[in-house]
PDB file of C-alpha atoms in Angstrom:
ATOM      1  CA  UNK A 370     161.447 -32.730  89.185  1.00  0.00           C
ATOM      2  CA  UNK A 371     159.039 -31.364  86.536  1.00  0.00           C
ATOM      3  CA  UNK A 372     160.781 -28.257  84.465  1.00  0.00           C
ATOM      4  CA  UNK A 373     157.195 -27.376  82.573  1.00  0.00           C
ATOM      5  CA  UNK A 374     154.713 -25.589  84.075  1.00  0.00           C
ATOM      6  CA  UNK A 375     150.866 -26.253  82.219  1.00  0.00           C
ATOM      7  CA  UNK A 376     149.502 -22.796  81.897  1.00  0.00           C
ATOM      8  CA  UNK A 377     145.985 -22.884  80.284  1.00  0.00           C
ATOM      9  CA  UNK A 378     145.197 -18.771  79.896  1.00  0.00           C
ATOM     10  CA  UNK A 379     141.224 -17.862  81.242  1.00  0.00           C
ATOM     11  CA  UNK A 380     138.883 -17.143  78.446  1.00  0.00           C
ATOM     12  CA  UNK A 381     138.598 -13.117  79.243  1.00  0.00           C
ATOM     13  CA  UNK A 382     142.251 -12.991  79.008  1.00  0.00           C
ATOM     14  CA  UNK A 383     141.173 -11.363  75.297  1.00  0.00           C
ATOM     15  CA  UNK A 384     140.697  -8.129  77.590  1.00  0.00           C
ATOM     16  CA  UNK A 385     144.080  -8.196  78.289  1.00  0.00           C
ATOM     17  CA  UNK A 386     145.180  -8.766  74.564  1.00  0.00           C
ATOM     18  CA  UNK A 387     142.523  -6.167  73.759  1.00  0.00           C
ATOM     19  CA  UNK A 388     144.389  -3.439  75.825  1.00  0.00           C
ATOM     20  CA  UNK A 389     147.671  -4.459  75.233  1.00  0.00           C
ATOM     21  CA  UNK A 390     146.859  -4.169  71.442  1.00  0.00           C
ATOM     22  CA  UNK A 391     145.238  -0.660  72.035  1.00  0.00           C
ATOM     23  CA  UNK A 392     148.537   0.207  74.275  1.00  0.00           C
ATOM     24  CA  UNK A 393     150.546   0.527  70.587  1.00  0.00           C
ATOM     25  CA  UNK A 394     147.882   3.672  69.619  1.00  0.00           C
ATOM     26  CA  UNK A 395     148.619   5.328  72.502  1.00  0.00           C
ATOM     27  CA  UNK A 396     152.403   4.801  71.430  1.00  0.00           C
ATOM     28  CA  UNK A 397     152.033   5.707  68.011  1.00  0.00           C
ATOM     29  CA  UNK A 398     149.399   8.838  68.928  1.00  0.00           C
ATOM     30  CA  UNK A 399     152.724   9.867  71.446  1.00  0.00           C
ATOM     31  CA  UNK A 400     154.689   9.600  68.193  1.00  0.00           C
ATOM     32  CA  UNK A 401     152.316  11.776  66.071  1.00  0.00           C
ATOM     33  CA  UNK A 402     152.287  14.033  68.773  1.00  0.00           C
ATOM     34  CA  UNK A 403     155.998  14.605  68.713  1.00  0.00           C
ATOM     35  CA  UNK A 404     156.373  15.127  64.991  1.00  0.00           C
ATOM     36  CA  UNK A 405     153.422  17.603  64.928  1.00  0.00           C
ATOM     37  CA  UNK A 406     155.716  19.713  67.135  1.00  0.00           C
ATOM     38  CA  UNK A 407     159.041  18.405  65.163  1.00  0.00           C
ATOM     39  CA  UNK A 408     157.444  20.459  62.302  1.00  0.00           C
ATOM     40  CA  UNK A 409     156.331  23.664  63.939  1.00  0.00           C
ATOM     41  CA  UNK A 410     159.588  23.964  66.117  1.00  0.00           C
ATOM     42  CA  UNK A 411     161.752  23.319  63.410  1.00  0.00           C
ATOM     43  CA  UNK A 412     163.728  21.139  65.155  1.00  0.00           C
ATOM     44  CA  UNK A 413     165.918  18.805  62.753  1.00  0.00           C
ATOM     45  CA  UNK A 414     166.728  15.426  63.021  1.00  0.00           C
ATOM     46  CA  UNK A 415     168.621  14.215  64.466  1.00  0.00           C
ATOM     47  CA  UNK A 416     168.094  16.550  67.614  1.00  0.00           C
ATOM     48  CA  UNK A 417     166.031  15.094  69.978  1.00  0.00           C
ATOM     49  CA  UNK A 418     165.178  18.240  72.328  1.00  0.00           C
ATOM     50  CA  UNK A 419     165.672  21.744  71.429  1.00  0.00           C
ATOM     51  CA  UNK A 420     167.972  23.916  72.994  1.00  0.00           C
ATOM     52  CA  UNK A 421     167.373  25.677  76.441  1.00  0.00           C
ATOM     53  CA  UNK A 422     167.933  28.891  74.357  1.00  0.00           C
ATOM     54  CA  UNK A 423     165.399  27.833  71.408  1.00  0.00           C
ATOM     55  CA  UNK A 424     162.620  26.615  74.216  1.00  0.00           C
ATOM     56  CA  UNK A 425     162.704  29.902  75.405  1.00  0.00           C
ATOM     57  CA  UNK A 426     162.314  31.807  72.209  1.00  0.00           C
ATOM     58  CA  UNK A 427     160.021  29.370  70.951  1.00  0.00           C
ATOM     59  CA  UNK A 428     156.502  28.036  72.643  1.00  0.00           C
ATOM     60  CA  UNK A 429     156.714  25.553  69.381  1.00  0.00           C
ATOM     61  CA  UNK A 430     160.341  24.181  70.571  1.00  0.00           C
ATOM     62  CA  UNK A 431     158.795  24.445  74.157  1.00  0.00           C
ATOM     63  CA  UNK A 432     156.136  22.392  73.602  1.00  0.00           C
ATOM     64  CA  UNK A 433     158.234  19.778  71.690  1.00  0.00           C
ATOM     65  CA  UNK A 434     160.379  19.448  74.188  1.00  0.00           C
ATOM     66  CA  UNK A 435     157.469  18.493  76.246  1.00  0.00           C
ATOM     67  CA  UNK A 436     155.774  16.140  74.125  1.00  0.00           C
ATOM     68  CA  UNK A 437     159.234  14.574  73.661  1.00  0.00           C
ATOM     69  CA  UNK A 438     159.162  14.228  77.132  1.00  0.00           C
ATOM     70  CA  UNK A 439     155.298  12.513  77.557  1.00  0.00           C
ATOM     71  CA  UNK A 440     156.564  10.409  74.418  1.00  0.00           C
ATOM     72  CA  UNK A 441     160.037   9.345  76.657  1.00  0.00           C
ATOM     73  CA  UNK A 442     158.260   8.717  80.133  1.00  0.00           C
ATOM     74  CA  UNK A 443     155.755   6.732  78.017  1.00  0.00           C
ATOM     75  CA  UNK A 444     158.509   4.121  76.694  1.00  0.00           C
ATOM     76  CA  UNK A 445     160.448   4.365  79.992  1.00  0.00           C
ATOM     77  CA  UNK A 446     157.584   2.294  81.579  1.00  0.00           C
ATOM     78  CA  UNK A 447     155.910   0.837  78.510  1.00  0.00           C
ATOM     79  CA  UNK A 448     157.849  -2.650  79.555  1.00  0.00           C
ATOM     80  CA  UNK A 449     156.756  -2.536  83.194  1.00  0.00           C
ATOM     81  CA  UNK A 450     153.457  -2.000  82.314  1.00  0.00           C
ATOM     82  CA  UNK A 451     152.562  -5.040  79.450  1.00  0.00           C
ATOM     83  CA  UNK A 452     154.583  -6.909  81.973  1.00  0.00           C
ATOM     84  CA  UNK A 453     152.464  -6.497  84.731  1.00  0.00           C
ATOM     85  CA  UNK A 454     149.312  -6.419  82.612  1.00  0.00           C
ATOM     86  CA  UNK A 455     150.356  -9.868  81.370  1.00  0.00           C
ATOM     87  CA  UNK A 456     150.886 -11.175  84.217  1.00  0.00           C
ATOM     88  CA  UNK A 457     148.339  -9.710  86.438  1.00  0.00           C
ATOM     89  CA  UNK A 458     145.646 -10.624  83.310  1.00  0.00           C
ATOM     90  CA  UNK A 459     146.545 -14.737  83.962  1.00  0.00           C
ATOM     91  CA  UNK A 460     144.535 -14.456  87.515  1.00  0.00           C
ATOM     92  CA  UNK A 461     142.473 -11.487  87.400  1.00  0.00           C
ATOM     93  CA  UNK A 462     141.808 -10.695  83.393  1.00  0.00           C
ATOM     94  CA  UNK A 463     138.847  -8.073  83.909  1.00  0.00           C
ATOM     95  CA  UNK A 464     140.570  -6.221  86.801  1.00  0.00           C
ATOM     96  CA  UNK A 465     143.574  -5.734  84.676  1.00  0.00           C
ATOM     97  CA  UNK A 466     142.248  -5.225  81.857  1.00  0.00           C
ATOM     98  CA  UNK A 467     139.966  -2.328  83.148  1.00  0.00           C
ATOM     99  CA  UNK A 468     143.373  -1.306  85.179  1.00  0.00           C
ATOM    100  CA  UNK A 469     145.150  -0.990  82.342  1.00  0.00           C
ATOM    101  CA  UNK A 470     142.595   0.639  80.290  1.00  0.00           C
ATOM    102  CA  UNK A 471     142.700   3.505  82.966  1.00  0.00           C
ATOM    103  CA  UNK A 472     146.399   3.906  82.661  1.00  0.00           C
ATOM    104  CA  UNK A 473     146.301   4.296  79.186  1.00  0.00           C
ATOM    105  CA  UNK A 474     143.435   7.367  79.395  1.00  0.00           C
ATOM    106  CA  UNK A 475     145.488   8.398  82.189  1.00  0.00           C
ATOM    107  CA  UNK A 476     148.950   8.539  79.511  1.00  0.00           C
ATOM    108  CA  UNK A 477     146.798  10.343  76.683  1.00  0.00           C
ATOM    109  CA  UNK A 478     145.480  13.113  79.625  1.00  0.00           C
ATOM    110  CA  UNK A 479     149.362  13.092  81.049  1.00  0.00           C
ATOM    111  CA  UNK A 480     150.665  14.083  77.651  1.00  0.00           C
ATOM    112  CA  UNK A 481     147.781  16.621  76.481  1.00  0.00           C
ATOM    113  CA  UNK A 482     148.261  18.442  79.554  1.00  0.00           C
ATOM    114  CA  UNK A 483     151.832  18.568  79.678  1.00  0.00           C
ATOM    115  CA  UNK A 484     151.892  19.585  76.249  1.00  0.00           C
ATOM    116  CA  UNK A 485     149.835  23.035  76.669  1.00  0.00           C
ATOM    117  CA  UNK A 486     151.076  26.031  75.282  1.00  0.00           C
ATOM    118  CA  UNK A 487     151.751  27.448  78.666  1.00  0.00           C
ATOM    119  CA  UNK A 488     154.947  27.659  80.367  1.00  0.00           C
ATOM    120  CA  UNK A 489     154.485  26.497  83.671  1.00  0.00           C
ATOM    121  CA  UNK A 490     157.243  24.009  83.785  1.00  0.00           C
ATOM    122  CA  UNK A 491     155.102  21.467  82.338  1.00  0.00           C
ATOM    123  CA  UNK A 492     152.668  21.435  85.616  1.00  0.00           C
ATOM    124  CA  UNK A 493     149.978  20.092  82.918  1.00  0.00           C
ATOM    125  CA  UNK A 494     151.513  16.587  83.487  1.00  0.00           C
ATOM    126  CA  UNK A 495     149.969  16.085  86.401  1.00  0.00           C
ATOM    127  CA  UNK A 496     146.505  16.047  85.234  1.00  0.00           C
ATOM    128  CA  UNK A 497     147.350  13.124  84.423  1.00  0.00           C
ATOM    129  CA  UNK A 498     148.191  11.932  87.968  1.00  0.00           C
ATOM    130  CA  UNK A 499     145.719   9.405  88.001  1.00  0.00           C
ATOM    131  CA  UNK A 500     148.197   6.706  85.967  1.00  0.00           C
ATOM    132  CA  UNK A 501     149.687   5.922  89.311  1.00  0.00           C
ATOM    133  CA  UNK A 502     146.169   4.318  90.701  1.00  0.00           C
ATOM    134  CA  UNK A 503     145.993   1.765  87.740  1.00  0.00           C
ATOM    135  CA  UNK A 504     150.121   0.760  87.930  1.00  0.00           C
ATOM    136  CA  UNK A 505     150.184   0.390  91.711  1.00  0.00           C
ATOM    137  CA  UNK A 506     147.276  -1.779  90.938  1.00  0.00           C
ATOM    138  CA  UNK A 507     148.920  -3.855  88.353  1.00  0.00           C
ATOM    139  CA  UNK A 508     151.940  -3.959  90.649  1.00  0.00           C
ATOM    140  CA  UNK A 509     150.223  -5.477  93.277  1.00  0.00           C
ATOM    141  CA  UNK A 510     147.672  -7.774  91.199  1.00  0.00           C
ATOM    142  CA  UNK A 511     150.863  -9.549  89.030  1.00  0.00           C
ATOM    143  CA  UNK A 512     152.589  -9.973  92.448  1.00  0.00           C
ATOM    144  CA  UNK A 513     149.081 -12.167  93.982  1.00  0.00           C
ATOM    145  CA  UNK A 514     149.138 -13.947  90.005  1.00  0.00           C
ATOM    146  CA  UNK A 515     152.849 -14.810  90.725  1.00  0.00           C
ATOM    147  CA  UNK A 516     151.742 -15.988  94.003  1.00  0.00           C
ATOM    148  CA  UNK A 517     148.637 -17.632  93.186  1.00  0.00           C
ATOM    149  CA  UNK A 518     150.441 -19.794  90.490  1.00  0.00           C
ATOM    150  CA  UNK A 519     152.972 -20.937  92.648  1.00  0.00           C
ATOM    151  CA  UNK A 520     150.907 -22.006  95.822  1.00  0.00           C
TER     152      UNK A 520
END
């Protein structure tokens, strides 16, 4: 029984890199964005949200809380998604690599809008609704990589 497995990587697989590189802006832009509102809240360290009672006095602690939010939803599928890019990128490199450059417009338009001084229950989110065309996509493209590799 062979326990290696010869992967040779396709030449526009530096799409995928590209992306996944560009994937750590959009993290640290998230970042910026959350200590822009840090500051005008007020908000100290090492509080992560501000209070129910300071979000409502406050469209600065409001909005923090929001971008906070954009910020944690980003991280809470940051693995899934440079997994699947990965993955997917081994068979179809230019699909996933446009894929995933969708998803991460679609993560800069999900936190702008959910960060809008407006308090609509952060309803601007889902302008950036879009991000769930691109990560189906990946879904289903590292599933036929997996599959392609192995038959």
């Amino acid at each position: 029984m062979n326990s290696t497995i010869a992967l040779t990587l396709p030449a526009n697989y530096t799409y995928v890199l590209l992306v996944a590189a560009s994937s750590t802006l959009v993290s640290a832009w998230h970042t910026i964005a959350v200590m822009k509102y840090r500051k005008r809240s007020k908000i100290p360290y090492p509080n992560t949200y501000a209070s129910h009672e300071q979000a409502e006095k406050s469209i600065d602690a409001y909005q923090f809380n929001c971008a906070q939010r954009a910020h944690h939803n980003f991280l809470e599928i940051y693995p899934e998604f440079l997994t699947q890019l990965a993955i997917a990128g081994l068979t179809f490199p230019e699909l996933s690599a446009g894929l995933g450059a969708v998803y991460l417009v679609a993560r800069v338009i999900y936190a702008t809008g959910y960060t809008r001084p407006v308090r609509d229950g952060g309803r601007g989110r889902y302008n950036g609704i879009i991000q769930y065309v691109p990560r189906a996509g990946l879904a289903g493209l590292s599933l036929a990589s997996v599959y392609k590799l192995i038959f």
